[in-house]
GROMACS .gro file of C-alpha atoms in nm:
model
  436
    1MET     CA    1  -3.135  14.823   5.194
    2ILE     CA    2  -3.366  15.122   5.240
    3ILE     CA    3  -3.197  15.449   5.143
    4VAL     CA    4  -3.304  15.808   5.210
    5ASP     CA    5  -3.150  16.149   5.148
    6ARG     CA    6  -3.024  16.324   5.460
    7GLU     CA    7  -3.180  16.644   5.329
    8TRP     CA    8  -3.519  16.488   5.400
    9LEU     CA    9  -3.441  16.490   5.772
   10ALA     CA   10  -3.507  16.779   6.008
   11ASP     CA   11  -3.226  16.812   6.266
   12GLY     CA   12  -3.131  16.452   6.196
   13GLU     CA   13  -3.481  16.322   6.268
   14PRO     CA   14  -3.727  16.171   6.019
   15SER     CA   15  -4.076  16.315   6.001
   16PRO     CA   16  -4.379  16.088   6.064
   17GLU     CA   17  -4.451  16.107   5.690
   18LEU     CA   18  -4.101  15.979   5.609
   19VAL     CA   19  -4.138  15.701   5.866
   20GLU     CA   20  -4.460  15.598   5.693
   21GLU     CA   21  -4.285  15.586   5.355
   22VAL     CA   22  -3.994  15.370   5.471
   23MET     CA   23  -4.240  15.137   5.643
   24LYS     CA   24  -4.420  15.092   5.310
   25GLN     CA   25  -4.090  14.996   5.149
   26PHE     CA   26  -4.022  14.748   5.427
   27GLU     CA   27  -4.368  14.594   5.386
   28GLY     CA   28  -4.270  14.505   5.030
   29GLU     CA   29  -3.990  14.293   5.178
   30SER     CA   30  -4.211  14.142   5.449
   31ALA     CA   31  -4.373  13.890   5.211
   32ARG     CA   32  -4.031  13.748   5.122
   33LEU     CA   33  -3.924  13.729   5.488
   34GLU     CA   34  -4.248  13.555   5.584
   35LYS     CA   35  -4.199  13.301   5.304
   36LEU     CA   36  -3.850  13.225   5.430
   37ARG     CA   37  -3.980  13.186   5.787
   38ARG     CA   38  -4.250  12.942   5.676
   39PHE     CA   39  -4.008  12.743   5.464
   40TYR     CA   40  -3.757  12.718   5.748
   41ASN     CA   41  -4.034  12.599   5.982
   42GLY     CA   42  -4.132  12.317   5.748
   43GLU     CA   43  -4.425  12.473   5.562
   44HIS     CA   44  -4.312  12.361   5.217
   45ALA     CA   45  -4.512  12.361   4.894
   46ILE     CA   46  -4.568  11.985   4.922
   47CYS     CA   47  -4.771  12.037   5.240
   48GLU     CA   48  -5.045  12.207   5.037
   49ARG     CA   49  -5.069  11.946   4.761
   50TRP     CA   50  -5.409  11.784   4.709
   51ARG     CA   51  -5.494  11.475   4.503
   52GLY     CA   52  -5.850  11.375   4.430
   53GLY     CA   53  -6.014  11.042   4.366
   54GLY     CA   54  -5.884  10.880   4.680
   55ALA     CA   55  -5.530  10.861   4.541
   56PRO     CA   56  -5.248  10.832   4.797
   57ASN     CA   57  -5.123  11.174   4.896
   58HIS     CA   58  -4.820  11.141   5.119
   59ARG     CA   59  -4.667  11.484   5.179
   60LEU     CA   60  -4.311  11.442   5.302
   61TRP     CA   61  -4.110  11.755   5.374
   62HIS     CA   62  -3.741  11.744   5.449
   63ASP     CA   63  -3.570  11.979   5.693
   64LEU     CA   64  -3.287  12.063   5.455
   65PRO     CA   65  -3.323  12.437   5.533
   66GLY     CA   66  -3.268  12.357   5.900
   67TYR     CA   67  -2.961  12.151   5.813
   68ILE     CA   68  -2.815  12.427   5.596
   69VAL     CA   69  -2.878  12.697   5.856
   70ALA     CA   70  -2.737  12.485   6.140
   71MET     CA   71  -2.420  12.414   5.943
   72THR     CA   72  -2.351  12.767   5.821
   73SER     CA   73  -2.443  12.951   6.140
   74GLY     CA   74  -2.269  12.696   6.362
   75TYR     CA   75  -1.953  12.705   6.153
   76LEU     CA   76  -1.947  13.085   6.180
   77ALA     CA   77  -2.057  13.146   6.541
   78GLY     CA   78  -2.045  12.802   6.703
   79GLU     CA   79  -1.736  12.911   6.893
   80PRO     CA   80  -1.775  13.240   7.088
   81VAL     CA   81  -1.619  13.548   6.931
   82GLN     CA   82  -1.311  13.665   7.124
   83TYR     CA   83  -1.226  14.032   7.182
   84SER     CA   84  -0.877  14.157   7.266
   85ALA     CA   85  -0.700  14.489   7.323
   86GLY     CA   86  -0.331  14.570   7.309
   87GLU     CA   87  -0.309  14.681   7.671
   88ALA     CA   88  -0.605  14.557   7.872
   89ASP     CA   89  -0.720  14.807   8.134
   90GLU     CA   90  -1.017  14.861   8.363
   91GLY     CA   91  -1.229  15.008   8.086
   92PHE     CA   92  -1.180  14.709   7.857
   93ASP     CA   93  -1.263  14.473   8.144
   94VAL     CA   94  -1.589  14.664   8.196
   95LEU     CA   95  -1.666  14.626   7.825
   96ARG     CA   96  -1.606  14.251   7.836
   97GLU     CA   97  -1.822  14.225   8.148
   98ALA     CA   98  -2.102  14.413   7.972
   99LEU     CA   99  -2.080  14.173   7.677
  100LYS     CA  100  -2.077  13.876   7.913
  101LYS     CA  101  -2.384  13.993   8.105
  102SER     CA  102  -2.564  14.051   7.775
  103MET     CA  103  -2.490  13.688   7.679
  104SER     CA  104  -2.322  13.816   7.363
  105SER     CA  105  -2.215  13.466   7.255
  106SER     CA  106  -2.579  13.349   7.256
  107VAL     CA  107  -2.689  13.668   7.081
  108ASP     CA  108  -2.420  13.611   6.816
  109SER     CA  109  -2.555  13.262   6.756
  110GLU     CA  110  -2.909  13.397   6.717
  111LEU     CA  111  -2.790  13.671   6.482
  112ALA     CA  112  -2.597  13.419   6.270
  113THR     CA  113  -2.909  13.201   6.250
  114ASP     CA  114  -3.130  13.496   6.150
  115ALA     CA  115  -2.876  13.601   5.888
  116ALA     CA  116  -2.869  13.248   5.745
  117ILE     CA  117  -3.251  13.240   5.726
  118TYR     CA  118  -3.353  13.593   5.629
  119GLY     CA  119  -3.030  13.734   5.488
  120LYS     CA  120  -2.977  13.961   5.788
  121GLY     CA  121  -2.997  13.973   6.166
  122VAL     CA  122  -3.085  14.280   6.372
  123GLU     CA  123  -2.938  14.384   6.708
  124LEU     CA  124  -3.058  14.650   6.955
  125TYR     CA  125  -2.866  14.834   7.228
  126TYR     CA  126  -3.015  14.966   7.549
  127ALA     CA  127  -2.921  15.062   7.905
  128ASP     CA  128  -3.026  14.844   8.198
  129ARG     CA  129  -3.146  14.962   8.541
  130GLU     CA  130  -2.787  15.016   8.652
  131ALA     CA  131  -2.718  15.239   8.349
  132MET     CA  132  -2.489  14.984   8.186
  133PRO     CA  133  -2.496  14.906   7.813
  134ARG     CA  134  -2.669  14.588   7.704
  135LEU     CA  135  -2.754  14.428   7.372
  136CYS     CA  136  -3.022  14.192   7.243
  137GLN     CA  137  -3.140  14.033   6.922
  138ALA     CA  138  -3.445  14.178   6.743
  139ASN     CA  139  -3.683  14.012   6.500
  140PRO     CA  140  -3.566  14.098   6.146
  141ARG     CA  141  -3.929  14.074   6.028
  142ASN     CA  142  -4.026  14.388   6.220
  143ALA     CA  143  -3.697  14.581   6.261
  144PHE     CA  144  -3.477  14.747   6.003
  145VAL     CA  145  -3.216  15.021   5.956
  146VAL     CA  146  -3.241  15.310   5.707
  147TYR     CA  147  -2.919  15.434   5.540
  148ASP     CA  148  -2.819  15.755   5.366
  149ASN     CA  149  -2.744  15.786   4.995
  150THR     CA  150  -2.371  15.857   5.031
  151VAL     CA  151  -2.098  15.618   4.923
  152GLU     CA  152  -2.059  15.508   5.286
  153HIS     CA  153  -2.430  15.429   5.329
  154ALA     CA  154  -2.408  15.534   5.692
  155PRO     CA  155  -2.703  15.439   5.917
  156VAL     CA  156  -2.948  15.729   5.960
  157PHE     CA  157  -3.211  15.577   6.188
  158GLY     CA  158  -3.356  15.244   6.289
  159VAL     CA  159  -3.722  15.142   6.307
  160LEU     CA  160  -3.878  14.884   6.539
  161ILE     CA  161  -4.244  14.789   6.476
  162CYS     CA  162  -4.460  14.618   6.739
  163ASP     CA  163  -4.827  14.529   6.700
  164ARG     CA  164  -5.058  14.648   6.978
  165MET     CA  165  -5.300  14.381   7.104
  166ASP     CA  166  -5.608  14.393   7.323
  167GLN     CA  167  -5.690  14.136   7.592
  168ARG     CA  168  -5.839  13.906   7.327
  169TYR     CA  169  -5.514  13.921   7.128
  170GLN     CA  170  -5.680  14.118   6.851
  171LYS     CA  171  -5.464  14.372   6.673
  172LYS     CA  172  -5.566  14.729   6.753
  173GLY     CA  173  -5.274  14.927   6.615
  174GLN     CA  174  -4.897  14.954   6.606
  175LYS     CA  175  -4.621  15.093   6.824
  176ILE     CA  176  -4.330  15.230   6.626
  177THR     CA  177  -3.993  15.320   6.777
  178VAL     CA  178  -3.759  15.534   6.568
  179MET     CA  179  -3.396  15.537   6.684
  180THR     CA  180  -3.165  15.816   6.576
  181ASP     CA  181  -2.813  15.885   6.700
  182ARG     CA  182  -2.958  16.085   6.992
  183TRP     CA  183  -3.324  16.002   7.047
  184MET     CA  184  -3.561  15.709   7.077
  185ILE     CA  185  -3.889  15.845   6.939
  186HIS     CA  186  -4.208  15.650   7.017
  187LEU     CA  187  -4.495  15.673   6.768
  188GLU     CA  188  -4.833  15.501   6.741
  189ARG     CA  189  -5.109  15.447   6.490
  190LYS     CA  190  -5.439  15.260   6.489
  191GLY     CA  191  -5.466  15.171   6.122
  192ARG     CA  192  -5.292  15.271   5.801
  193GLU     CA  193  -5.276  15.639   5.880
  194ILE     CA  194  -4.956  15.837   5.934
  195PRO     CA  195  -4.825  15.763   6.286
  196TRP     CA  196  -4.804  16.035   6.548
  197GLU     CA  197  -4.541  16.092   6.814
  198VAL     CA  198  -4.632  15.986   7.168
  199SER     CA  199  -4.307  16.040   7.359
  200ARG     CA  200  -3.931  16.039   7.325
  201GLU     CA  201  -3.629  15.967   7.540
  202ARG     CA  202  -3.261  16.042   7.513
  203HIS     CA  203  -3.005  15.769   7.471
  204PHE     CA  204  -2.630  15.797   7.509
  205PHE     CA  205  -2.481  15.549   7.262
  206GLY     CA  206  -2.360  15.822   7.025
  207TYR     CA  207  -2.474  15.621   6.721
  208VAL     CA  208  -2.794  15.464   6.597
  209PRO     CA  209  -2.852  15.194   6.864
  210MET     CA  210  -2.947  14.932   6.608
  211THR     CA  211  -2.740  14.743   6.355
  212GLU     CA  212  -2.803  14.490   6.081
  213PHE     CA  213  -2.579  14.186   6.045
  214TRP     CA  214  -2.592  14.111   5.673
  215ASN     CA  215  -2.539  13.760   5.548
  216ASN     CA  216  -2.396  13.878   5.215
  217GLN     CA  217  -2.409  14.173   4.981
  218ARG     CA  218  -2.749  14.069   4.842
  219GLU     CA  219  -2.902  14.011   5.187
  220ARG     CA  220  -3.005  13.658   5.086
  221GLY     CA  221  -3.048  13.358   5.313
  222ASP     CA  222  -2.830  13.051   5.281
  223PHE     CA  223  -3.108  12.823   5.153
  224GLU     CA  224  -3.295  13.087   4.954
  225GLY     CA  225  -3.126  12.991   4.628
  226VAL     CA  226  -3.215  12.621   4.653
  227MET     CA  227  -3.578  12.642   4.768
  228ASN     CA  228  -3.707  12.514   4.431
  229LEU     CA  229  -3.466  12.220   4.446
  230ILE     CA  230  -3.584  12.134   4.797
  231ASP     CA  231  -3.946  12.146   4.677
  232ALA     CA  232  -3.857  11.908   4.393
  233TYR     CA  233  -3.683  11.677   4.641
  234ASP     CA  234  -3.996  11.675   4.860
  235ILE     CA  235  -4.218  11.592   4.560
  236LEU     CA  236  -3.989  11.310   4.443
  237GLN     CA  237  -3.974  11.141   4.782
  238SER     CA  238  -4.349  11.184   4.840
  239ASP     CA  239  -4.432  11.034   4.502
  240ARG     CA  240  -4.207  10.735   4.574
  241ILE     CA  241  -4.418  10.656   4.879
  242ASN     CA  242  -4.738  10.714   4.681
  243ASP     CA  243  -4.620  10.475   4.409
  244LYS     CA  244  -4.535  10.211   4.669
  245GLN     CA  245  -4.880  10.239   4.822
  246GLN     CA  246  -5.047  10.223   4.482
  247PHE     CA  247  -4.839   9.914   4.402
  248THR     CA  248  -4.963   9.751   4.724
  249ASP     CA  249  -5.322   9.850   4.648
  250ALA     CA  250  -5.301   9.729   4.287
  251LEU     CA  251  -5.621   9.633   4.099
  252MET     CA  252  -5.688   9.267   4.023
  253VAL     CA  253  -5.793   9.204   3.662
  254ILE     CA  254  -5.968   8.875   3.567
  255TYR     CA  255  -5.968   8.773   3.201
  256GLY     CA  256  -6.216   8.525   3.047
  257ALA     CA  257  -6.431   8.460   3.352
  258THR     CA  258  -6.676   8.617   3.592
  259VAL     CA  259  -6.607   8.521   3.950
  260GLU     CA  260  -6.907   8.529   4.175
  261GLU     CA  261  -6.981   8.434   4.534
  262ASP     CA  262  -6.930   8.070   4.626
  263ALA     CA  263  -7.181   7.837   4.788
  264GLU     CA  264  -7.095   7.975   5.131
  265GLY     CA  265  -7.164   8.330   5.019
  266ARG     CA  266  -6.801   8.445   5.028
  267THR     CA  267  -6.685   8.713   4.785
  268VAL     CA  268  -6.365   8.696   4.584
  269GLN     CA  269  -6.188   8.925   4.828
  270GLN     CA  270  -6.290   8.707   5.125
  271ARG     CA  271  -6.177   8.384   4.956
  272LEU     CA  272  -5.842   8.536   4.863
  273LYS     CA  273  -5.790   8.657   5.216
  274GLU     CA  274  -5.879   8.323   5.373
  275THR     CA  275  -5.744   8.062   5.128
  276ARG     CA  276  -5.499   8.267   4.920
  277THR     CA  277  -5.631   8.077   4.613
  278LEU     CA  278  -5.876   8.147   4.334
  279GLU     CA  279  -6.043   7.884   4.112
  280MET     CA  280  -6.098   7.977   3.748
  281PRO     CA  281  -6.385   7.817   3.549
  282ALA     CA  282  -6.205   7.805   3.213
  283SER     CA  283  -5.859   7.696   3.107
  284ASP     CA  284  -5.790   8.013   2.909
  285ALA     CA  285  -5.893   8.245   3.193
  286LYS     CA  286  -5.623   8.427   3.382
  287VAL     CA  287  -5.574   8.673   3.666
  288GLU     CA  288  -5.315   8.948   3.704
  289TYR     CA  289  -5.258   9.273   3.892
  290LEU     CA  290  -5.274   9.606   3.713
  291THR     CA  291  -4.958   9.781   3.830
  292LYS     CA  292  -4.723  10.052   3.714
  293GLN     CA  293  -4.368   9.949   3.647
  294LEU     CA  294  -4.143  10.117   3.903
  295SER     CA  295  -3.785  10.206   3.816
  296GLU     CA  296  -3.618  10.249   4.152
  297SER     CA  297  -3.275  10.286   3.994
  298ASP     CA  298  -3.383  10.587   3.786
  299THR     CA  299  -3.560  10.741   4.084
  300GLU     CA  300  -3.255  10.693   4.303
  301VAL     CA  301  -3.032  10.859   4.042
  302LEU     CA  302  -3.269  11.158   4.028
  303LYS     CA  303  -3.283  11.176   4.407
  304ASN     CA  304  -2.905  11.173   4.440
  305GLY     CA  305  -2.875  11.435   4.165
  306LEU     CA  306  -3.118  11.669   4.339
  307LYS     CA  307  -2.948  11.617   4.672
  308ALA     CA  308  -2.606  11.683   4.524
  309ASP     CA  309  -2.728  12.004   4.358
  310ILE     CA  310  -2.877  12.127   4.684
  311HIS     CA  311  -2.550  12.079   4.870
  312LYS     CA  312  -2.338  12.211   4.584
  313LEU     CA  313  -2.536  12.531   4.528
  314SER     CA  314  -2.576  12.603   4.899
  315PHE     CA  315  -2.201  12.539   4.957
  316VAL     CA  316  -2.288  12.312   5.250
  317PRO     CA  317  -2.134  11.962   5.231
  318ASP     CA  318  -2.328  11.645   5.296
  319LEU     CA  319  -2.160  11.501   5.605
  320THR     CA  320  -2.328  11.164   5.549
  321ASP     CA  321  -2.133  11.123   5.226
  322GLU     CA  322  -1.864  10.853   5.213
  323ALA     CA  323  -1.608  11.125   5.142
  324PHE     CA  324  -1.636  11.232   5.508
  325ALA     CA  325  -1.494  10.914   5.653
  326GLY     CA  326  -1.331  10.924   5.993
  327ASN     CA  327  -0.989  10.832   5.860
  328VAL     CA  328  -0.936  11.115   5.612
  329SER     CA  329  -0.646  11.350   5.664
  330GLY     CA  330  -0.676  11.707   5.781
  331VAL     CA  331  -0.585  11.839   5.435
  332ALA     CA  332  -0.852  11.621   5.274
  333MET     CA  333  -1.108  11.743   5.526
  334GLU     CA  334  -1.019  12.104   5.452
  335TYR     CA  335  -1.062  12.036   5.080
  336LYS     CA  336  -1.409  11.890   5.136
  337LEU     CA  337  -1.503  12.197   5.342
  338PHE     CA  338  -1.353  12.441   5.093
  339GLY     CA  339  -1.691  12.566   4.965
  340LEU     CA  340  -1.829  12.611   5.316
  341GLU     CA  341  -1.511  12.790   5.420
  342GLN     CA  342  -1.539  13.038   5.132
  343LEU     CA  343  -1.905  13.100   5.215
  344THR     CA  344  -1.819  13.152   5.582
  345ARG     CA  345  -1.540  13.395   5.500
  346THR     CA  346  -1.792  13.615   5.320
  347LYS     CA  347  -2.036  13.586   5.610
  348GLU     CA  348  -1.757  13.665   5.856
  349ARG     CA  349  -1.664  13.990   5.680
  350TRP     CA  350  -2.020  14.118   5.697
  351PHE     CA  351  -2.064  13.990   6.054
  352ARG     CA  352  -1.745  14.168   6.157
  353GLU     CA  353  -1.891  14.500   6.036
  354GLY     CA  354  -2.191  14.448   6.262
  355LEU     CA  355  -1.966  14.367   6.557
  356LEU     CA  356  -1.763  14.680   6.490
  357TRP     CA  357  -2.081  14.890   6.508
  358ARG     CA  358  -2.165  14.713   6.835
  359LEU     CA  359  -1.827  14.805   6.980
  360ARG     CA  360  -1.862  15.167   6.866
  361CYS     CA  361  -2.195  15.204   7.047
  362MET     CA  362  -2.078  15.037   7.367
  363VAL     CA  363  -1.743  15.217   7.377
  364SER     CA  364  -1.916  15.552   7.329
  365PHE     CA  365  -2.159  15.474   7.612
  366LEU     CA  366  -1.889  15.361   7.855
  367ARG     CA  367  -1.669  15.663   7.779
  368LEU     CA  368  -1.953  15.890   7.892
  369LYS     CA  369  -1.948  15.701   8.223
  370GLY     CA  370  -1.580  15.788   8.266
  371PHE     CA  371  -1.412  15.465   8.152
  372GLU     CA  372  -1.105  15.485   7.932
  373LEU     CA  373  -1.134  15.260   7.630
  374PRO     CA  374  -0.947  15.224   7.301
  375GLU     CA  375  -1.116  15.306   6.974
  376ALA     CA  376  -1.353  15.035   6.851
  377GLU     CA  377  -1.132  14.981   6.545
  378GLU     CA  378  -0.837  14.902   6.773
  379ILE     CA  379  -1.017  14.615   6.949
  380GLY     CA  380  -0.933  14.277   6.801
  381ILE     CA  381  -1.218  14.052   6.689
  382GLN     CA  382  -1.126  13.685   6.656
  383PHE     CA  383  -1.349  13.414   6.500
  384SER     CA  384  -1.287  13.042   6.549
  385ARG     CA  385  -1.405  12.753   6.335
  386SER     CA  386  -1.578  12.445   6.474
  387LEU     CA  387  -1.380  12.181   6.288
  388PRO     CA  388  -1.355  11.806   6.359
  389VAL     CA  389  -1.013  11.684   6.469
  390ASN     CA  390  -0.833  11.384   6.322
  391ARG     CA  391  -0.692  11.248   6.647
  392LEU     CA  392  -0.504  10.965   6.474
  393GLU     CA  393  -0.315  11.210   6.257
  394MET     CA  394  -0.246  11.431   6.560
  395ALA     CA  395  -0.117  11.133   6.758
  396GLN     CA  396   0.116  11.036   6.474
  397THR     CA  397   0.244  11.393   6.450
  398LEU     CA  398   0.306  11.406   6.823
  399ARG     CA  399   0.488  11.075   6.810
  400GLU     CA  400   0.719  11.217   6.544
  401TYR     CA  401   0.770  11.521   6.766
  402GLU     CA  402   0.850  11.305   7.067
  403ASN     CA  403   1.112  11.117   6.866
  404MET     CA  404   1.297  11.432   6.772
  405ALA     CA  405   1.239  11.622   7.097
  406PRO     CA  406   1.523  11.458   7.304
  407ARG     CA  407   1.778  11.540   7.037
  408LYS     CA  408   1.675  11.903   7.028
  409LEU     CA  409   1.656  11.918   7.405
  410LEU     CA  410   2.021  11.816   7.423
  411LEU     CA  411   2.111  12.090   7.179
  412GLY     CA  412   1.903  12.339   7.377
  413GLN     CA  413   1.701  12.430   7.071
  414ILE     CA  414   1.346  12.390   7.210
  415PRO     CA  415   1.197  12.358   7.559
  416PHE     CA  416   0.999  12.052   7.660
  417VAL     CA  417   0.625  12.095   7.597
  418GLU     CA  418   0.329  11.881   7.693
  419ASP     CA  419   0.049  12.088   7.542
  420VAL     CA  420  -0.079  11.950   7.213
  421GLU     CA  421  -0.148  12.286   7.050
  422GLU     CA  422   0.197  12.418   7.144
  423ALA     CA  423   0.356  12.108   6.998
  424MET     CA  424   0.167  12.154   6.673
  425LYS     CA  425   0.276  12.518   6.653
  426LEU     CA  426   0.640  12.416   6.700
  427LEU     CA  427   0.610  12.160   6.420
  428GLU     CA  428   0.455  12.418   6.188
  429SER     CA  429   0.727  12.672   6.264
  430GLU     CA  430   0.997  12.412   6.198
  431GLN     CA  431   0.839  12.326   5.864
  432LYS     CA  432   0.834  12.693   5.765
  433ILE     CA  433   1.204  12.720   5.851
  434LYS     CA  434   1.281  12.420   5.630
  435GLU     CA  435   1.085  12.570   5.341
  436ALA     CA  436   1.266  12.903   5.382
   0.00000   0.00000   0.00000
């Protein structure tokens, strides 16, 4: 988080000198973000390993960061976020239509992925050609929000950096857009000098039209804490392949004899390849391969230990584990996903704050166009989990429900239902009544 004092602003706008200073602070974070991007894309430390002397140098990298990000972001935003209002009216329908045309569900998925990789995702708001509010995802490696130093840490302005390129795709400067609660200020610079203002335009969102979707309080990615473990896993698996190749290419050692070419001029290697035999001139001579003793059991234990630590410390379960059999109960499945659920609850709270800022901006914009809308805080935001369903358990539950349904129908206690979800809700309500 980059923090400034509001007293440093003139009429709510940062000076070019202040923009330069916050950009320097952001550049200090850029190295970390670039490292996370490279690691997520498969550029692990093992890929740069070099071994001399012709030794085998297999460099296996494992896409565990991709697995972790896919699990955490999919569990959070795999199902589209639902919005609801107490009394839906024309204004709320316009808001939902604006979100639909902006492909908000896809943007949410991209933001959740960015948050899982970099520790935050960034969203921009703009008006289309028909003067309707729209939203899009921005690259968190060149966009950030600056906050004030109050206890609320309210957003002061956002910064979007774009490199200027010539026709040969050579960098020739930067375009910098500063977004306050009223203006979008466009600046430029050619090198490292202080940028200068080129133009500005008014926007009508009422707030800073940029928001950050934090992954957690520390703004850390989901695999950032296990990167060293993943590197160790890559090294272990690569060395296993190297050892196997060295075992295959083992040296032959001949004791007590010197084996030369035979009468046909064939070398030892040629005779072994053709006849698979080797004649020794003396009775006490012997031949053996010089190999390293491999302990696959110890290596497998170490591999499983590293893998378990990666999943444990990232709170992402290994779905290939035997514990995730297809016949486990729903309660057992929830227990296995307990760590992921706790992680997702934290992510959801921070994601909800970003969505609330989105609604504030869009509601403010639509109100200026004459639409009546409730306050952003009054709009319901509903997340859904993408969980597997134990259909056998559900079928057994429904069978129990069917057995007791005729009796209750005669007593007029419950109506007949065919929907599975409604039946499950009725069973849950009946269980709560029994417990009460």
